[in-house]
CSV table of C-alpha atoms in Angstrom, one decimal:
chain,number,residue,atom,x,y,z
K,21,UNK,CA,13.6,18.1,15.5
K,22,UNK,CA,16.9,19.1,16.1
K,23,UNK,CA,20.3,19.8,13.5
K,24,UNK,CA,21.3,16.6,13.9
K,25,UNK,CA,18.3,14.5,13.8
K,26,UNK,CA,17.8,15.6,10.4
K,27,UNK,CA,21.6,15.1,9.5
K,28,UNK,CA,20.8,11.2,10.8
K,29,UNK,CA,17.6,11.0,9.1
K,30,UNK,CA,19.3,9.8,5.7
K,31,UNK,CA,17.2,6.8,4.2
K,32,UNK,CA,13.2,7.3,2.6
K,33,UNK,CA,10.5,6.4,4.0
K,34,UNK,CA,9.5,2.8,4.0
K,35,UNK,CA,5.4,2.1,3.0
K,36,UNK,CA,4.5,0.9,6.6
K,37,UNK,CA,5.9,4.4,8.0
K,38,UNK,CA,3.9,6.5,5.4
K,39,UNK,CA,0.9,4.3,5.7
K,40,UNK,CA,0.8,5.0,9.5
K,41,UNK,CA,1.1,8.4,8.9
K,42,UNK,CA,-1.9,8.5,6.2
K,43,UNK,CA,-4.2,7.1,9.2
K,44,UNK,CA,-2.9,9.7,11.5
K,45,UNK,CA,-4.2,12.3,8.9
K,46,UNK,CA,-0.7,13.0,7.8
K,47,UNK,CA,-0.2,13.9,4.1
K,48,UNK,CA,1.5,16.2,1.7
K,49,UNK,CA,-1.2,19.5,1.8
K,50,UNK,CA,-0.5,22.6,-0.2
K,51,UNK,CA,-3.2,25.2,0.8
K,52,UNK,CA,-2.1,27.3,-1.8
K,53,UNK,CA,-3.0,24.8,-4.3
K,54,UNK,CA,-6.7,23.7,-3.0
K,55,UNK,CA,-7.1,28.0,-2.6
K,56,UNK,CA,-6.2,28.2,-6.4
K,57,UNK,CA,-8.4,25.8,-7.9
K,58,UNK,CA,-11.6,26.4,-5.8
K,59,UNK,CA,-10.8,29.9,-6.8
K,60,UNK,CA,-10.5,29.3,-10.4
K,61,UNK,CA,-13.7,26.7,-10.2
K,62,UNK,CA,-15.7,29.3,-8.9
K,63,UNK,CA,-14.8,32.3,-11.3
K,64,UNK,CA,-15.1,30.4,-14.1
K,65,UNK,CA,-19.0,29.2,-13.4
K,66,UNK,CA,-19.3,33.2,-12.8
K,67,UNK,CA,-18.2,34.1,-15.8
K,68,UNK,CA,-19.7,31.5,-17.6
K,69,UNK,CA,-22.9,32.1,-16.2
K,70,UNK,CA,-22.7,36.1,-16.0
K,71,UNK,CA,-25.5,36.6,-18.1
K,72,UNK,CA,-28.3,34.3,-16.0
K,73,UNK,CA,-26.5,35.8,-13.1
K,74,UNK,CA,-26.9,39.2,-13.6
K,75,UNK,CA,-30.8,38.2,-14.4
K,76,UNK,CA,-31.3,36.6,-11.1
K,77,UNK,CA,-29.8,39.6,-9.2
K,78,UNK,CA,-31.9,41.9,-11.6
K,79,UNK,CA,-35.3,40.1,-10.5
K,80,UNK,CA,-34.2,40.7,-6.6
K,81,UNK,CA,-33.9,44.3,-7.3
K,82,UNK,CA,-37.1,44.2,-9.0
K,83,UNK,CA,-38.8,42.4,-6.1
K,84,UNK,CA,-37.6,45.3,-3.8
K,85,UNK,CA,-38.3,47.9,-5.6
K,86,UNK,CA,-42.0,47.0,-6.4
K,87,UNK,CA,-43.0,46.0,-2.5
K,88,UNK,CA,-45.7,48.2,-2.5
K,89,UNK,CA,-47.8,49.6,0.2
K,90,UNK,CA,-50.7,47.1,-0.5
K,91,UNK,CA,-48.2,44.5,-0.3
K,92,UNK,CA,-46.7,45.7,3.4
K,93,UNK,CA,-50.5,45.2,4.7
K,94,UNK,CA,-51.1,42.0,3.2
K,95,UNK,CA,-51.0,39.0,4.7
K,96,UNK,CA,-48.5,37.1,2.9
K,97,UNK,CA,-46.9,40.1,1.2
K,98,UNK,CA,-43.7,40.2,3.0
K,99,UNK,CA,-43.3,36.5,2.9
K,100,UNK,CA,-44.1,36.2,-0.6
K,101,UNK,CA,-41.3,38.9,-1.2
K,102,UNK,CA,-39.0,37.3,1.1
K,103,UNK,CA,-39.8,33.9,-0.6
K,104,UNK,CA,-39.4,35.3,-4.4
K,105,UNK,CA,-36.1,37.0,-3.7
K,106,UNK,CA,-34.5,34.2,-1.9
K,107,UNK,CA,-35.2,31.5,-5.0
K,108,UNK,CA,-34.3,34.0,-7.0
K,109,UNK,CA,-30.6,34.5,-4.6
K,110,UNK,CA,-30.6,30.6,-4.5
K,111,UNK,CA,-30.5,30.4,-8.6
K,112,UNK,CA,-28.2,33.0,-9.2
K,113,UNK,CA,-25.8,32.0,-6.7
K,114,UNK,CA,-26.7,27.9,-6.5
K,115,UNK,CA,-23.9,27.1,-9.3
K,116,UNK,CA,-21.2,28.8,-7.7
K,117,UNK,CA,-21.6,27.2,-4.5
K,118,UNK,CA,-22.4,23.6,-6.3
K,119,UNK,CA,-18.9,23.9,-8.2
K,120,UNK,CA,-16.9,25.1,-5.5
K,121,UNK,CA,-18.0,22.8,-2.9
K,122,UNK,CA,-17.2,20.1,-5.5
K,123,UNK,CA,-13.8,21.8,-6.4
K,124,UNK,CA,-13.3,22.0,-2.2
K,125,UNK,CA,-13.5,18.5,-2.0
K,126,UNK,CA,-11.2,17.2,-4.3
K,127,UNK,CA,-8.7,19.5,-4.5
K,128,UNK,CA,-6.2,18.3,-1.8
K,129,UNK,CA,-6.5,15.0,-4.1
K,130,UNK,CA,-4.3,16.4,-6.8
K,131,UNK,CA,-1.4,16.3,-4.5
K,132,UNK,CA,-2.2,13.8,-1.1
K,133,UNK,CA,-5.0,12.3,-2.3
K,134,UNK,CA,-8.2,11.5,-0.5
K,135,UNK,CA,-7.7,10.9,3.0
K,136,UNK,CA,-9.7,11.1,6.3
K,137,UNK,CA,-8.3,10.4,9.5
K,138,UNK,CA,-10.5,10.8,13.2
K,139,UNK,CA,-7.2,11.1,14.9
K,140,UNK,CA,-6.1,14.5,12.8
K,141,UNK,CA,-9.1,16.1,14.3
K,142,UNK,CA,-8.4,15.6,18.0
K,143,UNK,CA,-6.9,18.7,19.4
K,144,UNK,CA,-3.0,18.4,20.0
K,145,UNK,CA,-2.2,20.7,22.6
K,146,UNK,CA,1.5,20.5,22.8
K,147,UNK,CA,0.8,22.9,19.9
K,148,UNK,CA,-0.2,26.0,22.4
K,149,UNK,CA,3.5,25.8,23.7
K,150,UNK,CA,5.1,29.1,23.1
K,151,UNK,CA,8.4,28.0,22.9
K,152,UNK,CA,7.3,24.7,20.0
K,153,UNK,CA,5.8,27.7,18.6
K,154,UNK,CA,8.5,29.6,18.1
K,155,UNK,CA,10.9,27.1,16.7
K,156,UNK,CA,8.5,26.5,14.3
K,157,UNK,CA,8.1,29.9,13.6
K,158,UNK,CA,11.7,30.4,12.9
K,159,UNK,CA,12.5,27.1,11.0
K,160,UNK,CA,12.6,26.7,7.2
K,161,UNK,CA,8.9,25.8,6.9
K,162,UNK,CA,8.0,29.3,9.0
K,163,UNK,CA,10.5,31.2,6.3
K,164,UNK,CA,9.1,29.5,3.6
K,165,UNK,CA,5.8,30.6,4.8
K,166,UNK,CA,6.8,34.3,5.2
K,167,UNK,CA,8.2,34.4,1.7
K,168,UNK,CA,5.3,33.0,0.3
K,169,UNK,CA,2.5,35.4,2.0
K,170,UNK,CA,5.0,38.2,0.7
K,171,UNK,CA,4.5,36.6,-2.8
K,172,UNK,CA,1.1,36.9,-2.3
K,173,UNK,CA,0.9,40.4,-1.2
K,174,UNK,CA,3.2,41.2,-3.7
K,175,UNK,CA,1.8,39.1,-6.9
K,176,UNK,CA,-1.8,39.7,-5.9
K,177,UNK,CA,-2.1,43.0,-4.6
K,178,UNK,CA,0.0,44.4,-7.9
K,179,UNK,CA,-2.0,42.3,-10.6
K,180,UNK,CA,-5.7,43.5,-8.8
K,181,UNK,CA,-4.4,47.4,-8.3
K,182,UNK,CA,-3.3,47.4,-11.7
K,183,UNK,CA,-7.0,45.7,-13.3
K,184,UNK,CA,-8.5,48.0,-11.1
K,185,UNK,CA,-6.8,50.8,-12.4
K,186,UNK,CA,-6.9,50.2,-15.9
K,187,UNK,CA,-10.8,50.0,-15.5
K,188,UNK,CA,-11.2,53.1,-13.9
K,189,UNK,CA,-13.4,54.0,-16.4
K,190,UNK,CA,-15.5,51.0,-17.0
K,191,UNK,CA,-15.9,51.1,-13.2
K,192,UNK,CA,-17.3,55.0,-13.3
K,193,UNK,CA,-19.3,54.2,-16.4
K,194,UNK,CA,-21.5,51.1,-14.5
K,195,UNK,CA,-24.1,53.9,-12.7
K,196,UNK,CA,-24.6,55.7,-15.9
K,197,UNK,CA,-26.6,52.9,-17.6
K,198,UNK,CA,-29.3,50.7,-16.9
K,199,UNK,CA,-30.0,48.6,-14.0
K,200,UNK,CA,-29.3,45.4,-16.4
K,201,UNK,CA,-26.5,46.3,-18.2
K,202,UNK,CA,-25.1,48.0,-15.0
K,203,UNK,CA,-25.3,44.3,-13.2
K,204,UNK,CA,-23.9,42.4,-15.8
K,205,UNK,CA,-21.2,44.8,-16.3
K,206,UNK,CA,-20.1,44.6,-12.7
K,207,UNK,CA,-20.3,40.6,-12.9
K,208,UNK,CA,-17.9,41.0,-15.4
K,209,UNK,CA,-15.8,43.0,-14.0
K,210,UNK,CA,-16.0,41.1,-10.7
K,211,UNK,CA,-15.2,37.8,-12.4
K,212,UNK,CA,-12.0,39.4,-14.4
K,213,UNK,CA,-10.5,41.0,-11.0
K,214,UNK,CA,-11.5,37.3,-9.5
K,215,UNK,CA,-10.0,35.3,-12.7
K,216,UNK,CA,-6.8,37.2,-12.0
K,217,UNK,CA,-6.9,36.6,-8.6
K,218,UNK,CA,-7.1,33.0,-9.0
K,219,UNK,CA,-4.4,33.3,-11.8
K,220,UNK,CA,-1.8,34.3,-9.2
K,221,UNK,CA,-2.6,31.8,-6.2
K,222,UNK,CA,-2.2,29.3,-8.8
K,223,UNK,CA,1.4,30.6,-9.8
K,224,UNK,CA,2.0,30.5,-6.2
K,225,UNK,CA,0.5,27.0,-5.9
K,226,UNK,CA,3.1,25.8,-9.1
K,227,UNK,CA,5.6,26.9,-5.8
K,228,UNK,CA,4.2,26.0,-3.3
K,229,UNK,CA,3.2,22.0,-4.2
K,230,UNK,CA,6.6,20.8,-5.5
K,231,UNK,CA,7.8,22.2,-1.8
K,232,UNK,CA,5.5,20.5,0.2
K,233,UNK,CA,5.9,17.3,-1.1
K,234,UNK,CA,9.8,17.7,-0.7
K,235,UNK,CA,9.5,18.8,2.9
K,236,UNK,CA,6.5,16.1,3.6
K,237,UNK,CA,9.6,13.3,2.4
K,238,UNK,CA,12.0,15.4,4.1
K,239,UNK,CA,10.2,15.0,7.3
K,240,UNK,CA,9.3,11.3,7.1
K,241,UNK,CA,12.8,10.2,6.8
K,242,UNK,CA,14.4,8.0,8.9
K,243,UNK,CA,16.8,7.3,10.4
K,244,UNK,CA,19.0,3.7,10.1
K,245,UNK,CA,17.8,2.4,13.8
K,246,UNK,CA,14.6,3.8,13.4
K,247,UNK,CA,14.2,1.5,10.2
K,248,UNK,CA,16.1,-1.4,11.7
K,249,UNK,CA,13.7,-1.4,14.8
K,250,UNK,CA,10.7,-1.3,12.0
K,251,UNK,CA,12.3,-4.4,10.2
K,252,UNK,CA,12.3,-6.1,13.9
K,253,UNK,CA,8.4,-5.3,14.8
K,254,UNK,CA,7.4,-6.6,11.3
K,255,UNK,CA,9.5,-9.4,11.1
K,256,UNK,CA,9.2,-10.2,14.4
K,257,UNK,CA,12.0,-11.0,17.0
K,258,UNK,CA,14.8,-13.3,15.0
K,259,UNK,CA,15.2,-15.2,17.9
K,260,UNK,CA,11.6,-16.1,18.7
K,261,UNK,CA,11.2,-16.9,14.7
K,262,UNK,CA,14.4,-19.2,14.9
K,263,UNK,CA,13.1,-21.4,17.7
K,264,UNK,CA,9.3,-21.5,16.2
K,265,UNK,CA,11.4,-22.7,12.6
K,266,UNK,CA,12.9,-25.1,15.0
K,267,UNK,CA,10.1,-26.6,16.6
K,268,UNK,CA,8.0,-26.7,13.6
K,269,UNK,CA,10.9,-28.7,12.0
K,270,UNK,CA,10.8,-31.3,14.8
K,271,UNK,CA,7.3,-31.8,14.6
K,272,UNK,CA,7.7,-32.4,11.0
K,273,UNK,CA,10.4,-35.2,11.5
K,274,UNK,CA,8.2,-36.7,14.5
K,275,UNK,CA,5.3,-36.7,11.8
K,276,UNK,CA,7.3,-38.2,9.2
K,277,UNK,CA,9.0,-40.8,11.4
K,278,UNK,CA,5.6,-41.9,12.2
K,279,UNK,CA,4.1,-42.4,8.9
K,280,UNK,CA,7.5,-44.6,8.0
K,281,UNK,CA,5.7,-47.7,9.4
K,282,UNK,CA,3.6,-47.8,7.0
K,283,UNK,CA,6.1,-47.5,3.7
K,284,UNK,CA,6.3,-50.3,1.6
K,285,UNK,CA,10.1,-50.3,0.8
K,286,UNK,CA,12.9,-48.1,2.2
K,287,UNK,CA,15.4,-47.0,-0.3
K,288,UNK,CA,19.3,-46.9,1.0
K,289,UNK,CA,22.6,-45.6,-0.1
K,290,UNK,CA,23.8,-48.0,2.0
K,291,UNK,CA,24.1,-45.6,5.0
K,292,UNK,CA,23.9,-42.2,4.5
K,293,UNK,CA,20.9,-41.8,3.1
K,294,UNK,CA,17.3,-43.3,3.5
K,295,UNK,CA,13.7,-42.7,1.8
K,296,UNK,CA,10.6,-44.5,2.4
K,297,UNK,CA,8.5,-45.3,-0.1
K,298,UNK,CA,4.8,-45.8,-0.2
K,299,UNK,CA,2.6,-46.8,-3.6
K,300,UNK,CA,-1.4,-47.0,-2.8
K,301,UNK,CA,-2.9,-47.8,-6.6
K,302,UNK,CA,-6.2,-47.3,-5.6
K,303,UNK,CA,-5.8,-43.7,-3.7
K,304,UNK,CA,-2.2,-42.4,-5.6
K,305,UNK,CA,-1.5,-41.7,-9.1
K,306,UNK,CA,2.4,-42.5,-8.3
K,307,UNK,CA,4.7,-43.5,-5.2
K,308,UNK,CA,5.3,-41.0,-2.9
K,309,UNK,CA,8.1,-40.1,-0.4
K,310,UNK,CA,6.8,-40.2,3.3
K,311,UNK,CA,10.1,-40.3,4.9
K,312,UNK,CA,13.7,-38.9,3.7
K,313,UNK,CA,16.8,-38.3,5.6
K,314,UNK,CA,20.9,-37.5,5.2
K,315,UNK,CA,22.9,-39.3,7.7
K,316,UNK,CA,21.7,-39.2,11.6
K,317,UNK,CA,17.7,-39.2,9.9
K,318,UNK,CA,18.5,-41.8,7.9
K,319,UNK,CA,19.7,-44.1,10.4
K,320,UNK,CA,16.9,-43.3,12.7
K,321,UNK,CA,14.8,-44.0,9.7
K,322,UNK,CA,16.3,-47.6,9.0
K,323,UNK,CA,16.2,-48.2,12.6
K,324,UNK,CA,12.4,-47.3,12.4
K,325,UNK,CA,12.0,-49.6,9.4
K,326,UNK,CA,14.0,-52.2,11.0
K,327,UNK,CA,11.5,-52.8,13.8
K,328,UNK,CA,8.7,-53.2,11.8
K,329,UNK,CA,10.5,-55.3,9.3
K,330,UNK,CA,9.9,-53.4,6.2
K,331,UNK,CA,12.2,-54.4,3.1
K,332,UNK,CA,15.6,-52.6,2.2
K,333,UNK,CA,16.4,-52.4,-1.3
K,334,UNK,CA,20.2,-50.7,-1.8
K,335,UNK,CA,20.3,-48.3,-4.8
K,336,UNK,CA,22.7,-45.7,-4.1
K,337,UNK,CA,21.7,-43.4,-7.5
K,338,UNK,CA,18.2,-43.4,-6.9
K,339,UNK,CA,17.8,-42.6,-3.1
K,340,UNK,CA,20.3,-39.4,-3.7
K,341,UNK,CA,18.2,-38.9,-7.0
K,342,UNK,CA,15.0,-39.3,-4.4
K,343,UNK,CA,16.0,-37.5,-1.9
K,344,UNK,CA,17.4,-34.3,-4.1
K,345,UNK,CA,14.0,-34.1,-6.8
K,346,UNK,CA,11.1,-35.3,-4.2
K,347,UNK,CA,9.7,-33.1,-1.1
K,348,UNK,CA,8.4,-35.3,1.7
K,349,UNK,CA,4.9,-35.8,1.2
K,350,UNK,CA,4.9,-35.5,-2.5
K,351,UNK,CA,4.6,-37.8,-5.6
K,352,UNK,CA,7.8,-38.5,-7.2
K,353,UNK,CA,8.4,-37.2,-10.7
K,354,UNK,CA,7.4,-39.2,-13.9
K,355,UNK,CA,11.4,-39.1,-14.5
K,356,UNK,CA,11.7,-41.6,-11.6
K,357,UNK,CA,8.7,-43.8,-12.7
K,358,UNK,CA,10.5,-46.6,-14.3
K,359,UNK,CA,13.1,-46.9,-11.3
K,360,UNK,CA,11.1,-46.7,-8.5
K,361,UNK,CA,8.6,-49.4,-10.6
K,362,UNK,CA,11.8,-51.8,-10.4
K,363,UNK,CA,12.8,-51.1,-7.0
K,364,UNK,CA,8.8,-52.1,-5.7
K,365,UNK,CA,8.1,-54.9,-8.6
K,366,UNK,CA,11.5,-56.7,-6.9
K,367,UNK,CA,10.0,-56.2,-3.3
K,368,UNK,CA,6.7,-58.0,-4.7
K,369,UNK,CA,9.0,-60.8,-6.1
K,370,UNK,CA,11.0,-61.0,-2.8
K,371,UNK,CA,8.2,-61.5,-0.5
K,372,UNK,CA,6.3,-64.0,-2.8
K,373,UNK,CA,10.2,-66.1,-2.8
K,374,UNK,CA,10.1,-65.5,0.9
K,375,UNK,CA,6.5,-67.3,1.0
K,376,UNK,CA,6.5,-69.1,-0.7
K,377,UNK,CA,10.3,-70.5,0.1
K,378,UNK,CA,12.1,-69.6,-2.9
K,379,UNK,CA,15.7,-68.2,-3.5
K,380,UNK,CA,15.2,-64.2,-3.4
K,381,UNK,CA,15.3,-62.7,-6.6
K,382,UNK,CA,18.4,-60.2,-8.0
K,383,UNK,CA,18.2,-56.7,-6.8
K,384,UNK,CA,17.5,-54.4,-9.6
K,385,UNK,CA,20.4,-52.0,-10.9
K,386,UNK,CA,18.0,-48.9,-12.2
K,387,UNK,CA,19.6,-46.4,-14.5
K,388,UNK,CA,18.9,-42.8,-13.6
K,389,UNK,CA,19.9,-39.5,-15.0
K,390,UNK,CA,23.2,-37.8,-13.3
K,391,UNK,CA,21.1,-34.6,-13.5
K,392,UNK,CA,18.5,-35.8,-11.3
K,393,UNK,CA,20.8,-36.1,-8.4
K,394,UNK,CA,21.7,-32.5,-8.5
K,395,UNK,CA,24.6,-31.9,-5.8
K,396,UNK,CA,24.2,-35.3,-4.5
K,397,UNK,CA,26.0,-36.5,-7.5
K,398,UNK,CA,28.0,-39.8,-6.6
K,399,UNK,CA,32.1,-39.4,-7.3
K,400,UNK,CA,33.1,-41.4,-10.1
């Protein structure tokens, strides 16, 4: 990655680009940090269990030491030896590798979490190019790396020579005891000098985490094409999403221009707007809008209408108020009850005076609420 790329790469990175790179095995890893705390799991079951420990490794000598002659000859001896010492090897060192196999596994949670990814563990070989290989060596990451493994040698190899030295004596004084007391000394000893070992590759870890998840973020950034070309593969192609909007809206008005045949009354404003009504008391709790339309729609709608004869009732205020509170398809709201009642108990009445030869009856005037007509209000 060169100068520039990473004076481009200015914006974070968005979820889809870090969740691809969490299946690729791709996460924030400080080694440092898993190091320290299976280091510090491990010495603290030793000293813990220094005592039992010592025990264990206090039978094996015992085991060794009394392989006698007899023993050699016999059948079963050297098994039986072999046998005893390794159960006793198995206890003394069985919760040491139990803790630190646990400790192994979920360390490198603490930082990236659990992960497991099949494609980190196929080989990459544009790694074995020398020259990849030396810009890595002398990037920031590389320097980074050198200044930490000079911590190390420094922090490390000064705390243990120091322990070491002010138990010069302790150290001298472990052969002139007794076989017990010398183990469990030196299992003592060998946790402290391991205790402060694992002390310092966690004050190096305290480093080394923070800067690994600032160069992980560092590293995923991106740049503003690279996140504009994301937005178009999730989003799809704008143009391809315009015309599939498009078509799906023309289906939509070829559906609803085929249900207006079977409306019961057709609601006008007297031209620029139209919605068909339909009541069904046995199948609808309320009327219910199976056809709206502004203008061209509408007219197609009345023309529609027209050819199967359906009745037109003019009530400018309640076809806006229709058109603006009532999706097609959809019950209208309880607010519209009463109106809509007068508009279809007049269309009963007309076709009963048309039967039966009457004078029509008066069209109804139905009040509604200004608020219902949201910006289709009528000008006063």
């Amino acid at each position: 990655m060169s100068e520039n790329d990473d004076q481009d790469r200015e914006l974070p990175a968005s979820e889809k680009r870090l969740r691809e790179a969490r299946e690729k095995g791709d996460v924030p890893r400080s080694r440092d940090l898993s190091a320290a705390v299976v280091v510090l799991a491990a010495v603290s079951t030793l000293i813990a269990s220094a005592d039992q420990m010592a025990l264990h490794a206090s039978n094996i000598m015992h085991v060794g030491l009394r392989y006698s002659r007899a023993d050699l000859f016999a059948a079963d001896g050297a098994s039986h030896a072999l046998a005893t010492a390794g159960l006793e090897a198995l206890k003394m060192l069985g919760p040491v590798f139990s803790v630190t196999i646990v400790a192994a596994i979920a360390a490198p949670a603490l930082l990236g979490g659990l992960n497991f990814s099949g494609e980190a563990l196929v080989p990459k070989f544009d790694r074995l190019d020398p020259i990849k290989g030396f810009g890595r060596l002398v990037s920031m990451n590389g320097l980074v790396e050198l200044l930490k493994s000079l911590l190390k040698v420094i922090l490390i190899g000064g705390v243990l020579a120091m322990y070491l030295r002010s138990t010069t004596r302790e150290l001298v004084a472990v052969g002139a005891g007794s076989v017990n007391n010398g183990i469990a000394q030196s299992f003592r000893m060998l946790g402290h000098a391991s205790l402060l070992f694992g002390s310092m590759l966690g004050v190096i870890a305290l480093v080394d985490a923070p800067w690994q998840k600032f160069s992980f973020a560092k590293k995923m950034r991106m740049t503003k094409q690279e996140q504009k070309d994301e937005h178009k593969e999730s989003d799809g192609n704008p143009e391809l999403k315009s015309r599939v909007r498009q078509m799906q809206h023309q289906m939509s008005r070829r559906r609803m221009m085929q249900d207006v045949p079977t409306a019961d009354v057709i609601v006008v404003n007297p031209t620029h707007f139209a919605v068909a009504l339909r009541y069904d008391d046995g199948a609808m709790r309320a009327p219910r809008v199976i056809a709206k339309g502004v203008d061209v729609m509408a007219q197609q709608i009345r023309d529609v209408a027209s050819a199967h004869k359906l009745p037109f009732v003019e009530a400018a205020p309640l076809a806006r108020a229709l058109y603006n509170t009532t999706e097609v398809g959809k019950e209208i709201p309880a607010a519209l009850y009463v109106a809509v009642a007068q508009i279809l108990a007049y269309v009963y009445r007309l076709k009963q005076a048309v039967a039966n030869g009457d004078l029509p009856p008066d069209p109804p005037t139905p009040e509604i609420d200004p608020d219902l007509l949201g910006p289709y209000r009528m000008d006063t």
